[in-house]
Amino acid sequence: MVQPVRILGIDPGTAIVGWAVIDDAGGGRVAHVAHGCITTHKDRTDAERLVEIAQDLCDLIAQYRPQEVGIEQLFYFKNQKTIITVAQARGVALLAAQQHGLVIGEYTPLQIKQAVTGNGRADKRQVQEMVVRIYGLKSIPQPDDAADALAVAFCHSASRVMRSA
């Protein structure tokens, strides 16, 4: 019997980083393990927030021991200040994953929506409802960032199927 591959999904942000851990048993079979958010306080400096994100991600990696990580790529932000801080948080997440020797997959919002719903233009609610179905959850994970991280993890799982085909 093949051992499942544990995947950490990350929805990067500065105030909130969504995270999810799933097991990929192959053949499109995934199981929810855990999900949540890393929340940083707005009164802390950017550097302090990034350190907190890095440490919390390292703690999650140590606790759940994923072999692979999927992380959302930045797409478009109206606010230039927001995109810079989110890019910094994303960089910290990539660094933590690389330092722990994880296989890294990076996915656009369109790729994530396509993998989860079959429609790259799906709205947030459609993605959330499919996350509930895919993982057999009782309700949509809150906050939205946790649901987004579960979608990223599923996209990474689906891309593994495509890479092995």
PDB file of C-alpha atoms in Angstrom:
ATOM      1  CA  MET A   1       0.000   0.000   0.000  1.00  0.00           C
ATOM      2  CA  VAL A   2       1.324   3.418  -0.970  1.00  0.00           C
ATOM      3  CA  GLN A   3       1.764   5.925   1.847  1.00  0.00           C
ATOM      4  CA  PRO A   4      -0.211   9.150   1.353  1.00  0.00           C
ATOM      5  CA  VAL A   5       1.732  12.302   0.582  1.00  0.00           C
ATOM      6  CA  ARG A   6       1.110  15.034   3.108  1.00  0.00           C
ATOM      7  CA  ILE A   7       0.570  18.467   1.571  1.00  0.00           C
ATOM      8  CA  LEU A   8       0.577  21.879   3.221  1.00  0.00           C
ATOM      9  CA  GLY A   9      -1.523  24.474   1.390  1.00  0.00           C
ATOM     10  CA  ILE A  10      -0.772  28.156   1.993  1.00  0.00           C
ATOM     11  CA  ASP A  11      -2.838  31.245   1.183  1.00  0.00           C
ATOM     12  CA  PRO A  12      -0.304  34.012   1.872  1.00  0.00           C
ATOM     13  CA  GLY A  13      -1.078  37.294   3.558  1.00  0.00           C
ATOM     14  CA  THR A  14       0.392  39.660   6.106  1.00  0.00           C
ATOM     15  CA  ALA A  15      -2.522  40.007   8.512  1.00  0.00           C
ATOM     16  CA  ILE A  16      -3.790  36.458   7.924  1.00  0.00           C
ATOM     17  CA  VAL A  17      -2.037  33.454   6.391  1.00  0.00           C
ATOM     18  CA  GLY A  18      -4.422  30.609   5.652  1.00  0.00           C
ATOM     19  CA  TRP A  19      -2.985  27.111   6.000  1.00  0.00           C
ATOM     20  CA  ALA A  20      -4.295  23.626   5.423  1.00  0.00           C
ATOM     21  CA  VAL A  21      -2.874  20.138   5.714  1.00  0.00           C
ATOM     22  CA  ILE A  22      -4.207  17.269   3.620  1.00  0.00           C
ATOM     23  CA  ASP A  23      -3.173  13.730   2.805  1.00  0.00           C
ATOM     24  CA  ASP A  24      -3.062  12.786  -0.880  1.00  0.00           C
ATOM     25  CA  ALA A  25      -3.629   9.042  -1.261  1.00  0.00           C
ATOM     26  CA  GLY A  26      -3.297   9.184  -5.053  1.00  0.00           C
ATOM     27  CA  GLY A  27      -5.876   8.874  -7.762  1.00  0.00           C
ATOM     28  CA  GLY A  28      -7.584  12.095  -6.725  1.00  0.00           C
ATOM     29  CA  ARG A  29      -8.291  10.818  -3.202  1.00  0.00           C
ATOM     30  CA  VAL A  30      -7.563  13.463  -0.582  1.00  0.00           C
ATOM     31  CA  ALA A  31      -8.279  13.643   3.131  1.00  0.00           C
ATOM     32  CA  HIS A  32      -8.534  16.702   5.330  1.00  0.00           C
ATOM     33  CA  VAL A  33      -6.067  16.662   8.232  1.00  0.00           C
ATOM     34  CA  ALA A  34      -6.209  20.207   9.656  1.00  0.00           C
ATOM     35  CA  HIS A  35      -6.636  23.836   8.704  1.00  0.00           C
ATOM     36  CA  GLY A  36      -6.383  27.245  10.294  1.00  0.00           C
ATOM     37  CA  CYS A  37      -4.871  30.685  10.087  1.00  0.00           C
ATOM     38  CA  ILE A  38      -1.829  32.510  11.309  1.00  0.00           C
ATOM     39  CA  THR A  39      -2.958  35.961  12.396  1.00  0.00           C
ATOM     40  CA  THR A  40      -0.571  38.833  13.003  1.00  0.00           C
ATOM     41  CA  HIS A  41      -1.416  42.046  14.800  1.00  0.00           C
ATOM     42  CA  LYS A  42      -1.564  45.248  12.769  1.00  0.00           C
ATOM     43  CA  ASP A  43       0.298  47.212  15.459  1.00  0.00           C
ATOM     44  CA  ARG A  44       3.455  45.139  14.987  1.00  0.00           C
ATOM     45  CA  THR A  45       6.133  46.135  12.485  1.00  0.00           C
ATOM     46  CA  ASP A  46       6.336  44.369   9.141  1.00  0.00           C
ATOM     47  CA  ALA A  47       9.535  42.657  10.277  1.00  0.00           C
ATOM     48  CA  GLU A  48       7.882  41.399  13.487  1.00  0.00           C
ATOM     49  CA  ARG A  49       4.899  40.094  11.525  1.00  0.00           C
ATOM     50  CA  LEU A  50       7.158  38.273   9.061  1.00  0.00           C
ATOM     51  CA  VAL A  51       9.108  36.642  11.884  1.00  0.00           C
ATOM     52  CA  GLU A  52       5.840  35.484  13.453  1.00  0.00           C
ATOM     53  CA  ILE A  53       4.626  34.030  10.143  1.00  0.00           C
ATOM     54  CA  ALA A  54       7.939  32.250   9.576  1.00  0.00           C
ATOM     55  CA  GLN A  55       8.020  30.765  13.070  1.00  0.00           C
ATOM     56  CA  ASP A  56       4.393  29.640  12.957  1.00  0.00           C
ATOM     57  CA  LEU A  57       4.903  28.013   9.541  1.00  0.00           C
ATOM     58  CA  CYS A  58       8.011  26.223  10.815  1.00  0.00           C
ATOM     59  CA  ASP A  59       6.002  25.020  13.823  1.00  0.00           C
ATOM     60  CA  LEU A  60       3.243  23.730  11.504  1.00  0.00           C
ATOM     61  CA  ILE A  61       5.796  21.945   9.334  1.00  0.00           C
ATOM     62  CA  ALA A  62       7.339  20.334  12.426  1.00  0.00           C
ATOM     63  CA  GLN A  63       3.924  19.311  13.763  1.00  0.00           C
ATOM     64  CA  TYR A  64       2.334  17.908  10.578  1.00  0.00           C
ATOM     65  CA  ARG A  65       5.478  16.892   8.647  1.00  0.00           C
ATOM     66  CA  PRO A  66       4.307  17.594   5.090  1.00  0.00           C
ATOM     67  CA  GLN A  67       6.461  16.445   2.183  1.00  0.00           C
ATOM     68  CA  GLU A  68       5.090  19.044  -0.225  1.00  0.00           C
ATOM     69  CA  VAL A  69       3.607  22.517  -0.167  1.00  0.00           C
ATOM     70  CA  GLY A  70       1.301  24.391  -2.503  1.00  0.00           C
ATOM     71  CA  ILE A  71       1.251  28.163  -2.314  1.00  0.00           C
ATOM     72  CA  GLU A  72      -0.859  30.733  -4.100  1.00  0.00           C
ATOM     73  CA  GLN A  73       0.944  33.088  -6.454  1.00  0.00           C
ATOM     74  CA  LEU A  74       0.213  36.773  -6.330  1.00  0.00           C
ATOM     75  CA  PHE A  75      -2.142  37.964  -8.984  1.00  0.00           C
ATOM     76  CA  TYR A  76      -3.442  41.508  -8.943  1.00  0.00           C
ATOM     77  CA  PHE A  77      -3.914  44.014  -6.163  1.00  0.00           C
ATOM     78  CA  LYS A  78      -5.321  47.500  -6.531  1.00  0.00           C
ATOM     79  CA  ASN A  79      -3.295  48.676  -3.548  1.00  0.00           C
ATOM     80  CA  GLN A  80       0.475  48.703  -4.213  1.00  0.00           C
ATOM     81  CA  LYS A  81       1.290  48.690  -0.483  1.00  0.00           C
ATOM     82  CA  THR A  82      -0.812  45.539  -0.020  1.00  0.00           C
ATOM     83  CA  ILE A  83       0.905  43.627  -2.808  1.00  0.00           C
ATOM     84  CA  ILE A  84       4.335  44.409  -1.390  1.00  0.00           C
ATOM     85  CA  THR A  85       3.516  43.186   2.114  1.00  0.00           C
ATOM     86  CA  VAL A  86       1.740  40.077   0.808  1.00  0.00           C
ATOM     87  CA  ALA A  87       4.747  39.362  -1.429  1.00  0.00           C
ATOM     88  CA  GLN A  88       6.985  39.573   1.629  1.00  0.00           C
ATOM     89  CA  ALA A  89       4.779  37.103   3.525  1.00  0.00           C
ATOM     90  CA  ARG A  90       4.766  34.810   0.502  1.00  0.00           C
ATOM     91  CA  GLY A  91       8.555  34.986   0.390  1.00  0.00           C
ATOM     92  CA  VAL A  92       8.756  33.982   4.047  1.00  0.00           C
ATOM     93  CA  ALA A  93       6.473  31.006   3.344  1.00  0.00           C
ATOM     94  CA  LEU A  94       8.623  29.923   0.393  1.00  0.00           C
ATOM     95  CA  LEU A  95      11.759  30.242   2.515  1.00  0.00           C
ATOM     96  CA  ALA A  96      10.282  28.119   5.331  1.00  0.00           C
ATOM     97  CA  ALA A  97       9.228  25.422   2.854  1.00  0.00           C
ATOM     98  CA  GLN A  98      12.607  25.415   1.111  1.00  0.00           C
ATOM     99  CA  GLN A  99      14.527  25.292   4.391  1.00  0.00           C
ATOM    100  CA  HIS A 100      12.551  22.177   5.341  1.00  0.00           C
ATOM    101  CA  GLY A 101      13.224  20.510   1.989  1.00  0.00           C
ATOM    102  CA  LEU A 102       9.597  20.473   0.864  1.00  0.00           C
ATOM    103  CA  VAL A 103       8.593  20.079  -2.780  1.00  0.00           C
ATOM    104  CA  ILE A 104       7.045  23.440  -3.702  1.00  0.00           C
ATOM    105  CA  GLY A 105       4.220  24.090  -6.147  1.00  0.00           C
ATOM    106  CA  GLU A 106       3.039  27.594  -6.988  1.00  0.00           C
ATOM    107  CA  TYR A 107      -0.417  28.239  -8.446  1.00  0.00           C
ATOM    108  CA  THR A 108      -2.333  31.202  -9.791  1.00  0.00           C
ATOM    109  CA  PRO A 109      -5.846  31.933  -8.537  1.00  0.00           C
ATOM    110  CA  LEU A 110      -7.146  30.823 -11.954  1.00  0.00           C
ATOM    111  CA  GLN A 111      -5.362  27.450 -11.668  1.00  0.00           C
ATOM    112  CA  ILE A 112      -6.710  26.938  -8.153  1.00  0.00           C
ATOM    113  CA  LYS A 113     -10.294  27.732  -9.152  1.00  0.00           C
ATOM    114  CA  GLN A 114      -9.988  25.483 -12.218  1.00  0.00           C
ATOM    115  CA  ALA A 115      -8.712  22.558 -10.136  1.00  0.00           C
ATOM    116  CA  VAL A 116     -11.373  22.912  -7.436  1.00  0.00           C
ATOM    117  CA  THR A 117     -14.462  23.830  -9.470  1.00  0.00           C
ATOM    118  CA  GLY A 118     -13.583  23.082 -13.099  1.00  0.00           C
ATOM    119  CA  ASN A 119     -14.055  26.791 -13.836  1.00  0.00           C
ATOM    120  CA  GLY A 120     -11.149  29.219 -13.646  1.00  0.00           C
ATOM    121  CA  ARG A 121     -13.612  32.108 -13.298  1.00  0.00           C
ATOM    122  CA  ALA A 122     -15.538  30.625 -10.349  1.00  0.00           C
ATOM    123  CA  ASP A 123     -16.439  33.015  -7.567  1.00  0.00           C
ATOM    124  CA  LYS A 124     -15.274  32.702  -3.974  1.00  0.00           C
ATOM    125  CA  ARG A 125     -18.533  31.087  -2.793  1.00  0.00           C
ATOM    126  CA  GLN A 126     -18.346  28.362  -5.472  1.00  0.00           C
ATOM    127  CA  VAL A 127     -14.791  27.526  -4.434  1.00  0.00           C
ATOM    128  CA  GLN A 128     -15.781  27.388  -0.769  1.00  0.00           C
ATOM    129  CA  GLU A 129     -18.747  25.097  -1.462  1.00  0.00           C
ATOM    130  CA  MET A 130     -16.552  22.736  -3.470  1.00  0.00           C
ATOM    131  CA  VAL A 131     -13.967  22.678  -0.665  1.00  0.00           C
ATOM    132  CA  VAL A 132     -16.722  21.483   1.678  1.00  0.00           C
ATOM    133  CA  ARG A 133     -17.668  18.719  -0.776  1.00  0.00           C
ATOM    134  CA  ILE A 134     -14.130  17.648  -1.637  1.00  0.00           C
ATOM    135  CA  TYR A 135     -13.121  17.175   1.993  1.00  0.00           C
ATOM    136  CA  GLY A 136     -16.507  16.133   3.387  1.00  0.00           C
ATOM    137  CA  LEU A 137     -16.618  19.061   5.815  1.00  0.00           C
ATOM    138  CA  LYS A 138     -19.764  20.083   7.684  1.00  0.00           C
ATOM    139  CA  SER A 139     -19.393  23.779   6.862  1.00  0.00           C
ATOM    140  CA  ILE A 140     -17.224  26.278   5.029  1.00  0.00           C
ATOM    141  CA  PRO A 141     -13.970  26.796   6.949  1.00  0.00           C
ATOM    142  CA  GLN A 142     -13.628  30.206   8.548  1.00  0.00           C
ATOM    143  CA  PRO A 143     -12.066  32.603   7.994  1.00  0.00           C
ATOM    144  CA  ASP A 144     -12.030  32.508   4.200  1.00  0.00           C
ATOM    145  CA  ASP A 145      -8.244  32.252   4.184  1.00  0.00           C
ATOM    146  CA  ALA A 146      -8.432  28.721   5.644  1.00  0.00           C
ATOM    147  CA  ALA A 147     -10.877  27.646   2.911  1.00  0.00           C
ATOM    148  CA  ASP A 148      -8.560  29.210   0.327  1.00  0.00           C
ATOM    149  CA  ALA A 149      -5.617  27.234   1.735  1.00  0.00           C
ATOM    150  CA  LEU A 150      -7.634  24.004   1.419  1.00  0.00           C
ATOM    151  CA  ALA A 151      -8.292  24.924  -2.220  1.00  0.00           C
ATOM    152  CA  VAL A 152      -4.557  25.538  -2.781  1.00  0.00           C
ATOM    153  CA  ALA A 153      -3.732  22.148  -1.225  1.00  0.00           C
ATOM    154  CA  PHE A 154      -6.257  20.433  -3.509  1.00  0.00           C
ATOM    155  CA  CYS A 155      -4.819  22.215  -6.545  1.00  0.00           C
ATOM    156  CA  HIS A 156      -1.365  20.968  -5.593  1.00  0.00           C
ATOM    157  CA  SER A 157      -2.746  17.448  -5.246  1.00  0.00           C
ATOM    158  CA  ALA A 158      -4.389  17.674  -8.676  1.00  0.00           C
ATOM    159  CA  SER A 159      -1.166  18.957 -10.204  1.00  0.00           C
ATOM    160  CA  ARG A 160       0.657  15.943  -8.762  1.00  0.00           C
ATOM    161  CA  VAL A 161      -1.712  13.700 -10.720  1.00  0.00           C
ATOM    162  CA  MET A 162      -0.967  15.654 -13.902  1.00  0.00           C
ATOM    163  CA  ARG A 163       2.800  15.565 -13.324  1.00  0.00           C
ATOM    164  CA  SER A 164       2.791  11.800 -12.822  1.00  0.00           C
ATOM    165  CA  ALA A 165       0.635  11.132 -15.920  1.00  0.00           C
TER     166      ALA A 165
END
